[in-house]
XYZ file of N, CA and C in Angstrom:
429
model
N 0.830 -1.184 0.000
C 0.000 0.000 0.000
C 0.879 1.254 0.000
N 0.361 2.261 -0.635
C 1.073 3.535 -0.761
C 0.318 4.649 -0.032
N 1.021 5.722 0.251
C 0.438 6.863 0.943
C -0.710 7.453 0.133
N -0.585 7.482 -1.187
C -1.677 7.997 -2.025
C -2.973 7.222 -1.814
N -2.882 5.920 -1.524
C -4.073 5.113 -1.273
C -4.813 5.614 -0.028
N -4.063 5.987 0.985
C -4.673 6.505 2.211
C -5.277 7.879 1.953
N -4.564 8.726 1.212
C -5.090 10.057 0.899
C -6.412 9.964 0.151
N -6.488 9.066 -0.824
C -7.719 8.907 -1.617
C -8.877 8.435 -0.754
N -8.594 7.617 0.250
C -9.646 7.054 1.095
C -10.140 8.019 2.176
N -9.417 9.118 2.397
C -9.834 10.061 3.431
C -11.167 10.696 3.031
N -12.055 10.900 4.005
C -13.367 11.476 3.682
C -13.281 12.902 3.142
N -12.253 13.620 3.536
C -12.082 14.993 3.065
C -10.684 15.148 2.464
N -10.619 15.845 1.372
C -9.326 16.099 0.727
C -8.851 17.530 0.971
N -9.509 18.214 1.912
C -9.117 19.575 2.256
C -7.767 19.561 2.967
N -6.949 20.548 2.653
C -5.659 20.713 3.314
C -5.706 22.068 4.007
N -5.589 22.036 5.320
C -5.669 23.272 6.084
C -4.268 23.752 6.434
N -4.003 25.010 6.115
C -2.707 25.613 6.419
C -2.938 26.886 7.221
N -1.857 27.368 7.778
C -1.900 28.634 8.507
C -0.623 29.398 8.205
N -0.724 30.689 8.158
C 0.429 31.547 7.898
C 1.322 31.602 9.128
N 2.629 31.704 8.934
C 3.520 31.815 10.099
C 3.297 33.101 10.889
N 2.645 34.087 10.257
C 2.376 35.359 10.930
C 1.074 35.361 11.732
N 0.223 34.351 11.530
C -1.029 34.264 12.292
C -0.697 34.045 13.766
N -1.614 34.423 14.625
C -1.365 34.233 16.058
C -1.701 32.802 16.481
N -1.142 32.419 17.599
C -1.426 31.101 18.159
C -2.914 31.007 18.501
N -3.515 32.111 18.890
C -4.955 32.150 19.171
C -5.752 31.792 17.909
N -5.326 32.319 16.756
C -5.978 31.978 15.481
C -5.757 30.507 15.142
N -4.578 30.003 15.450
C -4.270 28.588 15.236
C -5.244 27.711 16.013
N -5.438 28.016 17.280
C -6.338 27.221 18.122
C -7.747 27.236 17.541
N -8.182 28.384 17.057
C -9.521 28.478 16.465
C -9.634 27.585 15.231
N -8.608 27.560 14.392
C -8.632 26.721 13.189
C -8.572 25.235 13.524
N -7.736 24.874 14.498
C -7.671 23.476 14.923
C -9.044 23.007 15.392
N -9.712 23.841 16.165
C -11.033 23.503 16.679
C -12.073 23.473 15.558
N -12.062 24.473 14.710
C -13.036 24.576 13.611
C -12.973 23.370 12.675
N -11.771 22.918 12.363
C -11.599 21.828 11.412
C -11.436 20.462 12.090
N -11.440 20.470 13.432
C -11.312 19.236 14.216
C -10.086 18.420 13.795
N -8.938 19.105 13.742
C -7.671 18.471 13.390
C -6.669 18.718 14.505
N -5.601 17.920 14.519
C -4.601 18.023 15.566
C -3.373 18.822 15.197
N -3.242 19.174 13.894
C -2.072 19.922 13.446
C -2.398 20.632 12.141
N -1.665 21.696 11.889
C -1.777 22.430 10.630
C -0.394 22.603 10.034
N -0.342 22.577 8.730
C 0.895 22.891 8.031
C 1.027 24.407 8.028
N 2.211 24.884 8.337
C 2.487 26.315 8.301
C 3.027 26.619 6.916
N 2.352 27.557 6.230
C 2.722 27.874 4.857
C 2.418 29.331 4.561
N 3.412 30.009 4.027
C 3.216 31.405 3.653
C 2.399 31.563 2.391
N 2.412 30.543 1.525
C 1.703 30.649 0.247
C 0.623 29.591 0.044
N 0.440 28.696 1.004
C -0.590 27.672 0.897
C -0.166 26.424 0.140
N 1.026 26.432 -0.469
C 1.481 25.251 -1.209
C 2.839 24.737 -0.735
N 3.642 25.603 -0.145
C 4.949 25.174 0.367
C 4.804 24.793 1.840
N 5.755 24.015 2.331
C 5.746 23.601 3.736
C 6.849 24.370 4.451
N 6.442 25.380 5.223
C 7.398 26.178 5.989
C 7.601 25.605 7.388
N 6.598 24.845 7.845
C 6.652 24.261 9.172
C 5.387 23.478 9.437
N 5.286 22.975 10.651
C 4.073 22.294 11.102
C 3.882 22.654 12.560
N 2.629 22.763 12.973
C 2.324 23.137 14.352
C 1.134 22.308 14.820
N 1.250 21.787 16.040
C 0.224 20.888 16.557
C -0.327 21.388 17.889
N -1.387 20.706 18.328
C -1.953 20.994 19.647
C -0.882 20.834 20.722
N -0.068 19.824 20.551
C 0.992 19.531 21.511
C 1.967 20.708 21.620
N 2.293 21.331 20.480
C 3.184 22.499 20.496
C 2.581 23.626 21.322
N 1.283 23.841 21.161
C 0.596 24.905 21.897
C 0.637 24.616 23.395
N 0.295 23.410 23.768
C 0.243 23.046 25.191
C 1.614 23.195 25.839
N 2.643 22.730 25.172
C 3.995 22.835 25.737
C 4.406 24.282 25.948
N 4.093 25.144 24.986
C 4.486 26.555 25.105
C 3.611 27.295 26.107
N 2.342 26.961 26.148
C 1.411 27.625 27.056
C 1.791 27.378 28.505
N 2.298 26.202 28.786
C 2.734 25.866 30.144
C 3.829 26.824 30.617
N 4.740 27.210 29.717
C 5.863 28.079 30.071
C 5.556 29.568 29.925
N 4.593 29.898 29.050
C 4.371 31.308 28.719
C 2.904 31.540 28.391
N 2.163 32.119 29.318
C 0.728 32.369 29.122
C 0.464 33.367 27.995
N 1.468 34.142 27.617
C 1.294 35.142 26.563
C 1.464 34.554 25.161
N 1.741 33.266 25.077
C 2.011 32.639 23.784
C 0.825 32.761 22.829
N -0.377 32.887 23.354
C -1.569 32.963 22.497
C -1.539 34.149 21.544
N -0.835 35.195 21.918
C -0.767 36.390 21.064
C 0.511 36.453 20.237
N 1.322 35.433 20.313
C 2.561 35.377 19.529
C 2.276 34.736 18.168
N 3.174 34.932 17.209
C 2.972 34.318 15.888
C 3.209 32.808 15.914
N 2.488 32.120 15.065
C 2.623 30.673 14.929
C 4.068 30.303 14.601
N 4.723 31.128 13.810
C 6.111 30.862 13.437
C 7.041 30.726 14.626
N 6.664 31.294 15.770
C 7.525 31.222 16.952
C 7.413 29.888 17.683
N 6.378 29.095 17.391
C 6.227 27.808 18.081
C 6.221 26.614 17.129
N 6.239 26.862 15.832
C 6.158 25.760 14.867
C 7.446 24.951 14.836
N 7.337 23.750 14.337
C 8.502 22.922 14.045
C 8.921 23.267 12.622
N 10.119 23.796 12.473
C 10.570 24.250 11.153
C 11.187 23.129 10.321
N 11.793 22.162 10.980
C 12.379 21.026 10.258
C 11.326 19.932 10.183
N 10.589 19.956 9.086
C 9.432 19.084 8.944
C 9.790 17.831 8.162
N 9.393 16.701 8.690
C 9.515 15.450 7.953
C 8.317 15.369 7.027
N 8.591 15.219 5.741
C 7.526 15.095 4.753
C 7.638 13.732 4.080
N 6.645 13.404 3.295
C 6.675 12.166 2.528
C 6.081 12.435 1.155
N 6.252 11.477 0.264
C 5.661 11.556 -1.062
C 4.571 10.508 -1.170
N 3.589 10.783 -1.986
C 2.454 9.894 -2.130
C 2.800 8.503 -2.612
N 3.916 8.375 -3.301
C 4.308 7.070 -3.843
C 5.027 6.194 -2.813
N 5.338 6.748 -1.645
C 6.039 5.977 -0.620
C 5.152 4.892 -0.021
N 5.780 3.837 0.458
C 5.059 2.748 1.118
C 4.601 3.181 2.510
N 3.432 2.702 2.889
C 2.896 3.024 4.218
C 3.810 2.538 5.331
N 4.388 1.364 5.158
C 5.253 0.820 6.199
C 6.441 1.737 6.467
N 6.951 2.347 5.420
C 8.068 3.283 5.567
C 7.638 4.499 6.393
N 6.459 5.035 6.092
C 5.954 6.193 6.836
C 5.667 5.825 8.288
N 5.101 4.659 8.514
C 4.821 4.233 9.885
C 6.105 4.143 10.697
N 7.157 3.656 10.071
C 8.445 3.549 10.756
C 8.977 4.939 11.121
N 8.899 5.882 10.192
C 9.362 7.254 10.442
C 8.558 7.888 11.573
N 7.239 7.717 11.537
C 6.383 8.317 12.566
C 6.689 7.723 13.940
N 6.949 6.437 13.978
C 7.257 5.772 15.240
C 8.628 6.198 15.764
N 9.630 6.166 14.903
C 10.998 6.520 15.309
C 11.097 7.944 15.819
N 10.393 8.873 15.155
C 10.526 10.291 15.486
C 9.390 10.816 16.361
N 8.490 9.897 16.742
C 7.376 10.246 17.629
C 6.578 11.430 17.093
N 6.189 11.331 15.824
C 5.383 12.376 15.210
C 4.041 11.805 14.791
N 3.031 12.652 14.813
C 1.666 12.200 14.545
C 1.113 12.696 13.219
N 1.758 13.676 12.626
C 1.267 14.264 11.376
C 2.433 14.483 10.421
N 2.235 14.076 9.163
C 3.286 14.230 8.162
C 2.676 14.820 6.890
N 3.169 15.972 6.458
C 2.700 16.542 5.191
C 3.147 15.680 4.007
N 2.278 15.576 3.016
C 2.577 14.831 1.795
C 2.855 15.861 0.713
N 3.996 15.735 0.047
C 4.387 16.697 -0.987
C 4.659 15.987 -2.310
N 4.395 16.705 -3.377
C 4.729 16.262 -4.723
C 5.412 17.429 -5.414
N 6.614 17.202 -5.897
C 7.400 18.255 -6.551
C 7.500 19.508 -5.684
N 7.642 19.303 -4.370
C 7.807 20.416 -3.444
C 6.524 21.114 -3.043
N 5.383 20.667 -3.578
C 4.097 21.289 -3.253
C 3.270 20.403 -2.337
N 2.633 21.019 -1.370
C 1.786 20.324 -0.420
C 0.557 19.750 -1.133
N 0.338 18.430 -0.985
C -0.828 17.796 -1.615
C -1.728 17.099 -0.593
N -1.294 17.030 0.664
C -2.100 16.394 1.693
C -1.349 16.308 2.997
N -2.012 15.732 3.975
C -1.385 15.484 5.269
C -1.913 14.145 5.776
N -1.020 13.354 6.334
C -1.370 12.040 6.863
C -1.164 12.073 8.376
N -2.176 11.633 9.101
C -2.046 11.543 10.554
C -1.917 10.080 10.960
N -1.472 9.862 12.162
C -1.376 8.506 12.683
C -2.761 7.872 12.710
N -3.779 8.672 12.965
C -5.154 8.173 12.945
C -5.564 7.680 11.568
N -5.128 8.385 10.517
C -5.419 7.940 9.146
C -4.805 6.577 8.889
N -3.570 6.395 9.351
C -2.876 5.118 9.139
C -3.535 3.986 9.918
N -3.926 4.256 11.143
C -4.581 3.235 11.952
C -5.917 2.842 11.324
N -6.702 3.835 10.901
C -7.988 3.539 10.257
C -7.784 2.703 9.005
N -6.812 3.069 8.199
C -6.539 2.335 6.961
C -6.146 0.891 7.276
N -5.318 0.715 8.277
C -4.869 -0.640 8.632
C -6.032 -1.477 9.171
N -6.888 -0.881 9.983
C -8.065 -1.597 10.496
C -8.970 -2.015 9.340
N -9.191 -1.112 8.388
C -10.007 -1.438 7.209
C -9.409 -2.618 6.439
N -8.085 -2.622 6.281
C -7.420 -3.734 5.595
C -7.640 -5.051 6.339
N -7.462 -5.025 7.648
C -7.619 -6.240 8.450
C -9.063 -6.748 8.426
N -10.022 -5.839 8.467
C -11.425 -6.247 8.401
C -11.746 -6.865 7.043
N -11.193 -6.303 5.984
C -11.397 -6.867 4.654
C -10.824 -8.282 4.582
N -9.607 -8.458 5.077
C -8.979 -9.783 5.074
C -9.795 -10.779 5.896
N -10.265 -10.337 7.043
C -11.083 -11.213 7.894
C -12.352 -11.638 7.157
N -13.016 -10.684 6.511
C -14.235 -10.998 5.771
C -13.963 -11.966 4.628
N -12.840 -11.782 3.941
C -12.484 -12.687 2.848
C -12.247 -14.105 3.366
N -11.529 -14.208 4.464
C -11.277 -15.521 5.058
C -12.569 -16.160 5.558
N -13.426 -15.369 6.169
C -14.698 -15.869 6.659
C -15.555 -16.391 5.504
N -15.590 -15.652 4.417
C -16.353 -16.085 3.248
C -15.778 -17.371 2.674
N -14.489 -17.469 2.634
C -13.831 -18.672 2.104
C -14.164 -19.898 2.953
N -14.062 -19.736 4.262
C -14.303 -20.847 5.176
C -15.762 -21.291 5.104
N -16.676 -20.385 5.013
C -18.103 -20.741 5.024
C -18.640 -21.181 3.673
N -17.877 -21.024 2.619
C -18.301 -21.488 1.301
C -17.947 -22.947 1.084
N -16.972 -23.432 1.791
C -16.546 -24.818 1.578
C -17.141 -25.770 2.579
């Protein structure tokens, strides 16, 4: 299986980004509005300048209550691990596990084309296992 297979199966193909100049308060509103755990930080909506998650907000808020009025660029992760749609899922799962990351932007020719979360991968894997189980069940009960 490839990353593109998971992207195609997602119920929504919307990609939500935020400008590095937006405030952390605006970030929280977007995370809540779209019910997502992270946003890609992009100045133009197609490049990946960074990524910022709920976890980033919580960690900074603990140390600095004023972080809500600071720019997203001040709390984002600038060195972003990305993947390509043609990559194998197992490869991405290994990267996410090794680096303890939950969201990975998908890029093609340097342009943002999607984002994969650990939840997307788990759902996809469960769907695969259920399909295999159903196939085996049908085979056993036909003979």
